Coordinates of C-alpha atoms in Angstrom, one line a residue:
X1 CA 0.0 0.0 0.0
X2 CA 1.5 3.4 -1.1
X3 CA 2.3 5.5 2.0
X4 CA 4.6 8.2 3.4
X5 CA 6.2 8.6 6.8
X6 CA 4.9 11.5 9.0
X7 CA 6.8 12.5 12.1
X8 CA 5.9 15.3 14.5
X9 CA 8.8 16.1 16.9
X10 CA 7.8 17.9 20.1
X11 CA 9.8 19.1 23.1
X12 CA 9.2 15.9 25.1
X13 CA 7.6 13.4 22.7
X14 CA 7.4 12.4 19.1
X15 CA 4.2 11.3 17.3
X16 CA 4.5 9.4 14.1
X17 CA 2.3 7.8 11.4
X18 CA 2.3 6.0 8.1
X19 CA -0.1 8.0 6.0
X20 CA -1.9 6.6 2.9
X21 CA -2.8 8.4 -0.3
X22 CA -6.1 9.5 1.0
X23 CA -4.7 10.9 4.3
X24 CA -5.6 7.8 6.3
X25 CA -3.4 6.8 9.2
X26 CA -2.3 3.3 8.4
X27 CA 0.0 3.0 11.5
X28 CA 0.7 5.2 14.5
X29 CA 3.5 5.3 17.1
X30 CA 4.8 7.5 19.8
X31 CA 8.2 7.8 21.5
X32 CA 9.9 10.1 24.0
X33 CA 12.2 12.7 22.4
X34 CA 14.9 12.0 25.0
X35 CA 16.0 15.6 25.3
X36 CA 17.5 14.9 28.7
X37 CA 20.3 13.0 26.9
X38 CA 21.3 16.0 24.8
X39 CA 20.7 17.2 21.3
X40 CA 22.9 14.6 19.6
X41 CA 20.8 11.9 21.2
X42 CA 17.6 13.6 20.1
X43 CA 18.8 13.7 16.5
X44 CA 19.8 10.0 16.6
X45 CA 16.5 9.1 18.2
X46 CA 14.6 10.8 15.3
X47 CA 16.7 9.0 12.7
X48 CA 16.2 5.6 14.5
X49 CA 12.4 6.2 14.8
X50 CA 12.1 7.1 11.1
X51 CA 14.1 4.0 10.1
X52 CA 11.8 1.8 12.2
X53 CA 8.8 3.3 10.6
X54 CA 10.3 2.8 7.1
X55 CA 11.0 -0.9 8.0
X56 CA 7.5 -1.4 9.4
X57 CA 5.9 -0.1 6.2
X58 CA 8.0 -2.4 4.0
X59 CA 7.1 -5.4 6.2
X60 CA 3.4 -4.8 6.9
X61 CA 2.2 -2.6 4.0
X62 CA 3.9 -4.4 1.1
X63 CA 6.3 -1.6 0.2
X64 CA 8.5 1.0 1.9
X65 CA 7.4 4.6 2.3
X66 CA 7.7 6.8 -0.8
X67 CA 8.7 9.9 1.1
X68 CA 8.8 11.4 4.6
X69 CA 7.6 14.6 6.2
X70 CA 9.0 15.8 9.6
X71 CA 7.7 18.7 11.7
X72 CA 10.0 20.2 14.3
X73 CA 9.8 23.1 16.8
X74 CA 11.9 26.3 16.9
X75 CA 13.4 28.1 14.0
X76 CA 13.3 26.1 10.8
X77 CA 14.8 26.7 7.4
X78 CA 12.5 24.5 5.4
X79 CA 14.0 25.5 2.1
X80 CA 17.5 24.2 3.1
X81 CA 16.0 21.4 5.3
X82 CA 17.8 22.7 8.4
X83 CA 16.6 22.7 12.0
X84 CA 18.2 26.1 12.9
X85 CA 17.5 26.4 16.6
X86 CA 15.2 24.9 19.2
X87 CA 15.6 26.0 22.9
X88 CA 13.7 23.0 24.3
X89 CA 15.7 20.5 22.3
X90 CA 19.1 22.2 22.6
X91 CA 20.0 21.9 18.9
X92 CA 21.5 24.4 16.4
X93 CA 21.9 24.1 12.7
X94 CA 21.0 20.4 12.3
X95 CA 20.8 19.4 8.6
X96 CA 17.9 17.1 9.5
X97 CA 16.6 16.7 6.0
X98 CA 19.9 15.5 4.6
X99 CA 20.5 13.2 7.6
X100 CA 17.1 11.6 7.1
X101 CA 17.4 11.3 3.3
X102 CA 20.7 9.6 3.8
X103 CA 19.3 7.2 6.4
X104 CA 16.1 6.4 4.6
X105 CA 17.0 6.7 0.9
X106 CA 13.7 8.6 0.1
X107 CA 12.8 12.3 -0.3
X108 CA 12.3 14.1 2.9
X109 CA 10.5 17.4 3.7
X110 CA 11.2 19.4 6.9
X111 CA 8.7 21.9 8.3
X112 CA 8.0 24.1 11.3
X113 CA 5.6 22.4 13.8
X114 CA 3.0 25.2 13.9
X115 CA 3.0 25.8 10.2
X116 CA 2.8 22.1 9.5
X117 CA -0.2 21.8 11.9
X118 CA -1.7 24.8 10.2
X119 CA -1.3 23.2 6.8
X120 CA -3.3 20.2 8.1
X121 CA -6.0 22.3 9.7
X122 CA -6.3 24.4 6.5
X123 CA -6.5 21.6 4.0
X124 CA -8.3 18.8 5.9
X125 CA -9.4 20.3 9.2
X126 CA -11.4 23.4 10.4
X127 CA -10.2 25.5 7.5
X128 CA -11.0 23.1 4.7
X129 CA -12.2 25.0 1.7
X130 CA -11.1 28.4 2.9
X131 CA -8.7 30.2 0.5
X132 CA -7.2 32.2 3.4
X133 CA -7.0 31.2 7.0
X134 CA -5.0 32.0 10.1
X135 CA -4.2 29.2 12.5
X136 CA -3.3 30.1 16.1
X137 CA -2.5 27.5 18.7
X138 CA -2.6 28.7 22.3
X139 CA -0.2 26.6 24.3
X140 CA 2.9 27.2 26.3
X141 CA 3.5 30.1 23.9
X142 CA 1.5 31.5 20.9
X143 CA 2.5 31.1 17.3
X144 CA 0.5 31.3 14.0
X145 CA 0.3 29.9 10.6
X146 CA -0.8 32.0 7.6
X147 CA -2.7 29.9 5.0
X148 CA -3.0 31.1 1.4
X149 CA -4.4 29.0 -1.4
X150 CA -3.7 25.6 0.2
X151 CA -0.2 26.4 1.4
X152 CA 1.3 28.0 4.5
X153 CA 3.4 31.2 4.2
X154 CA 6.8 30.9 5.9
X155 CA 8.0 34.5 5.1
X156 CA 11.3 35.6 3.8
X157 CA 13.3 34.4 6.8
X158 CA 10.9 31.7 8.3
X159 CA 9.3 33.9 10.9
X160 CA 5.9 34.6 9.3
X161 CA 2.9 34.2 11.6
X162 CA 4.7 34.9 15.0
X163 CA 1.6 36.6 16.4
X164 CA 2.7 35.7 20.0
X165 CA 5.3 38.5 19.7
X166 CA 3.0 41.3 18.7
X167 CA 3.2 43.8 21.5
X168 CA -0.3 44.2 22.9
X169 CA 0.6 45.8 26.3
X170 CA 3.4 48.3 25.8
X171 CA 5.5 48.6 28.9
X172 CA 4.0 45.4 30.2
X173 CA 5.4 42.0 31.2
X174 CA 8.9 41.2 29.9
X175 CA 9.1 38.4 27.3
X176 CA 12.0 36.0 26.7
X177 CA 12.2 37.4 23.2
X178 CA 13.6 40.7 24.5
X179 CA 10.4 42.8 24.1
X180 CA 7.9 43.7 26.8
X181 CA 4.1 43.2 26.6
X182 CA 4.0 40.4 24.0
X183 CA 0.7 38.7 23.4
X184 CA 1.9 35.3 24.6
X185 CA 2.8 36.8 28.0
X186 CA -1.0 37.5 28.5
X187 CA -3.0 35.0 26.4
X188 CA -1.2 31.7 26.2
X189 CA -2.3 28.8 28.3
X190 CA 0.9 29.2 30.3
X191 CA 0.2 32.9 30.9
X192 CA -3.4 32.1 32.1
X193 CA -2.1 29.4 34.3
X194 CA 0.4 31.8 35.8
X195 CA -2.1 34.5 36.4
X196 CA -4.7 32.1 37.9
X197 CA -2.1 30.5 40.2
X198 CA -1.1 34.0 41.4
X199 CA -4.7 35.0 42.0
X200 CA -5.6 31.9 44.0
X201 CA -2.3 31.4 45.8
X202 CA -2.2 27.9 44.5
X203 CA 1.0 27.1 42.5
X204 CA -0.7 24.0 41.0
X205 CA -3.7 25.9 39.6
X206 CA -3.7 26.1 35.8
X207 CA -5.7 27.5 32.8
X208 CA -8.1 24.5 32.8
X209 CA -8.9 25.2 36.5
X210 CA -9.5 28.8 35.6
X211 CA -11.9 27.9 32.8
X212 CA -13.9 25.7 35.2
X213 CA -14.0 28.5 37.7
X214 CA -15.3 30.9 35.0
X215 CA -18.0 28.4 34.2
X216 CA -19.0 28.2 37.8
X217 CA -19.3 32.0 38.1
X218 CA -16.2 32.8 40.0
X219 CA -15.7 36.6 39.6
X220 CA -11.9 36.4 40.2
X221 CA -11.6 33.8 37.5
X222 CA -13.7 35.8 35.1
X223 CA -11.4 38.8 35.6
X224 CA -8.3 36.7 34.9
X225 CA -10.0 35.1 31.9
X226 CA -11.3 38.3 30.4
X227 CA -7.8 39.9 30.6
X228 CA -6.5 37.1 28.5
X229 CA -9.4 37.3 26.1
X230 CA -9.0 41.0 25.7
X231 CA -5.2 40.7 25.0
X232 CA -5.9 37.9 22.5
X233 CA -8.5 39.9 20.7
X234 CA -6.1 42.9 20.5
X235 CA -3.5 40.6 18.9
X236 CA -6.0 39.0 16.5
X237 CA -7.4 42.3 15.3
X238 CA -3.9 43.4 14.4
X239 CA -3.4 40.1 12.5
X240 CA -6.7 40.2 10.7
X241 CA -6.1 43.9 9.7
X242 CA -2.9 42.8 8.0
X243 CA -3.9 39.4 6.7
X244 CA -7.7 39.7 6.1
X245 CA -8.3 35.9 6.6
X246 CA -11.6 34.3 5.8
X247 CA -11.3 32.1 8.9
X248 CA -9.3 32.2 12.2
X249 CA -8.7 28.7 13.7
X250 CA -7.8 28.6 17.4
X251 CA -6.1 25.5 18.7
X252 CA -3.9 24.4 21.6
X253 CA -4.7 23.8 25.2
X254 CA -6.7 27.0 25.8
X255 CA -9.1 26.2 23.0
X256 CA -10.2 23.1 24.9
X257 CA -12.3 25.5 27.0
X258 CA -14.7 25.6 24.1
X259 CA -17.4 28.3 24.2
X260 CA -16.0 29.6 27.5
X261 CA -13.2 31.0 25.3
X262 CA -14.9 31.4 21.9
X263 CA -18.0 33.3 22.9
X264 CA -16.2 36.2 24.7
X265 CA -13.4 36.1 22.1
X266 CA -15.8 36.6 19.2
X267 CA -17.5 39.4 21.1
X268 CA -14.2 41.1 21.9
X269 CA -13.1 41.0 18.3
X270 CA -16.4 42.3 17.1
X271 CA -16.2 45.2 19.5
X272 CA -12.7 46.1 18.2
X273 CA -13.1 46.0 14.4
X274 CA -14.2 49.1 12.4
X275 CA -13.6 48.7 8.7
X276 CA -12.2 45.2 8.9
X277 CA -14.3 42.2 7.8
X278 CA -15.1 39.9 10.7
X279 CA -13.8 36.4 10.0
X280 CA -15.2 33.2 11.3
X281 CA -13.5 32.3 14.6
X282 CA -13.6 28.5 15.1
X283 CA -11.9 25.8 17.1
X284 CA -9.2 23.6 15.5
X285 CA -10.6 20.2 14.4
X286 CA -7.6 17.9 14.4
X287 CA -6.3 18.1 18.0
X288 CA -2.8 16.7 18.6
X289 CA -2.8 14.8 15.3
X290 CA -2.5 18.0 13.3
X291 CA 1.3 18.0 13.3
X292 CA 1.5 14.4 12.1
X293 CA -1.2 14.9 9.4
X294 CA 0.6 18.0 8.2
X295 CA 3.9 16.2 8.0
X296 CA 2.2 13.6 5.9
X297 CA 0.9 16.4 3.6
X298 CA 4.4 17.8 3.3
X299 CA 5.6 14.4 2.2
X300 CA 2.9 13.9 -0.4
X301 CA 3.6 17.4 -1.7
X302 CA 7.1 16.3 -2.4
X303 CA 5.8 13.7 -4.7
X304 CA 3.7 16.0 -6.9
X305 CA 4.6 18.7 -9.3
X306 CA 2.9 22.0 -9.6
X307 CA 0.4 20.6 -12.2
X308 CA -0.4 17.7 -9.8
X309 CA 1.4 15.0 -11.8
X310 CA 3.5 12.5 -9.8
X311 CA 7.2 12.8 -9.8
X312 CA 9.0 9.5 -10.6
X313 CA 10.8 8.1 -7.6

């Protein structure tokens, strides 16, 4: 059965799949990233995992994978196939595409984890059918993926979509990026967790606890939550003013609050826009499989030309 390898590398774990021609997940596997053993061990772990997937396909699906797609965090030069920098994995300038191509003997695509997840959400998830979308996962930080005509825009230097570092509160909380008042310091799941823990005096309290308290009518929680929603709306209005997306897709841990997030967020955006067109604001559809599915799409894209004809391999 014709298939590709899809690998989504995270800070602590790796999710992988063998993906068929119709996007079906033919085999799935997970493994720890092993970052505690250092960046060289992480790279070797990725190569070993990919090789095992390659062997599994050959044995159980009748033929080896035709290509591989790999999504990684941090700064990624997709054009050169280099994982430039990832603080949580400790690596710098890893020629990951070349290393995997040499190990597997098949074409390999390397992509940024958020943009790869956005590609999947745009093509086969919540943004399916939209010509322009903006995907924003709200997790430990906040990033974004700009979708245009079925692809995701990386920008001239690979930094397109970094909405988490739009300054929404000038003179506010310092950000590790060197600025102060960045969006992710106010509206990420980590930021909400930090604010709610401070408000309650409970260091174990997190964003999910805050959302539950909001739903139960806790006024203190509602204040913390609304502050995050207002900051997020400020950042999103800046983004939609620049990008004019047809749909905004919100994912990540904070989106799991459902309408506790989406109802006030839509209202806050509506209150802020003037001439801008209000986009649909919807939850992501693919959950934690988005990165893997997007990596599979990157791999299949390698095997097609611009006119949709298969490239001989």
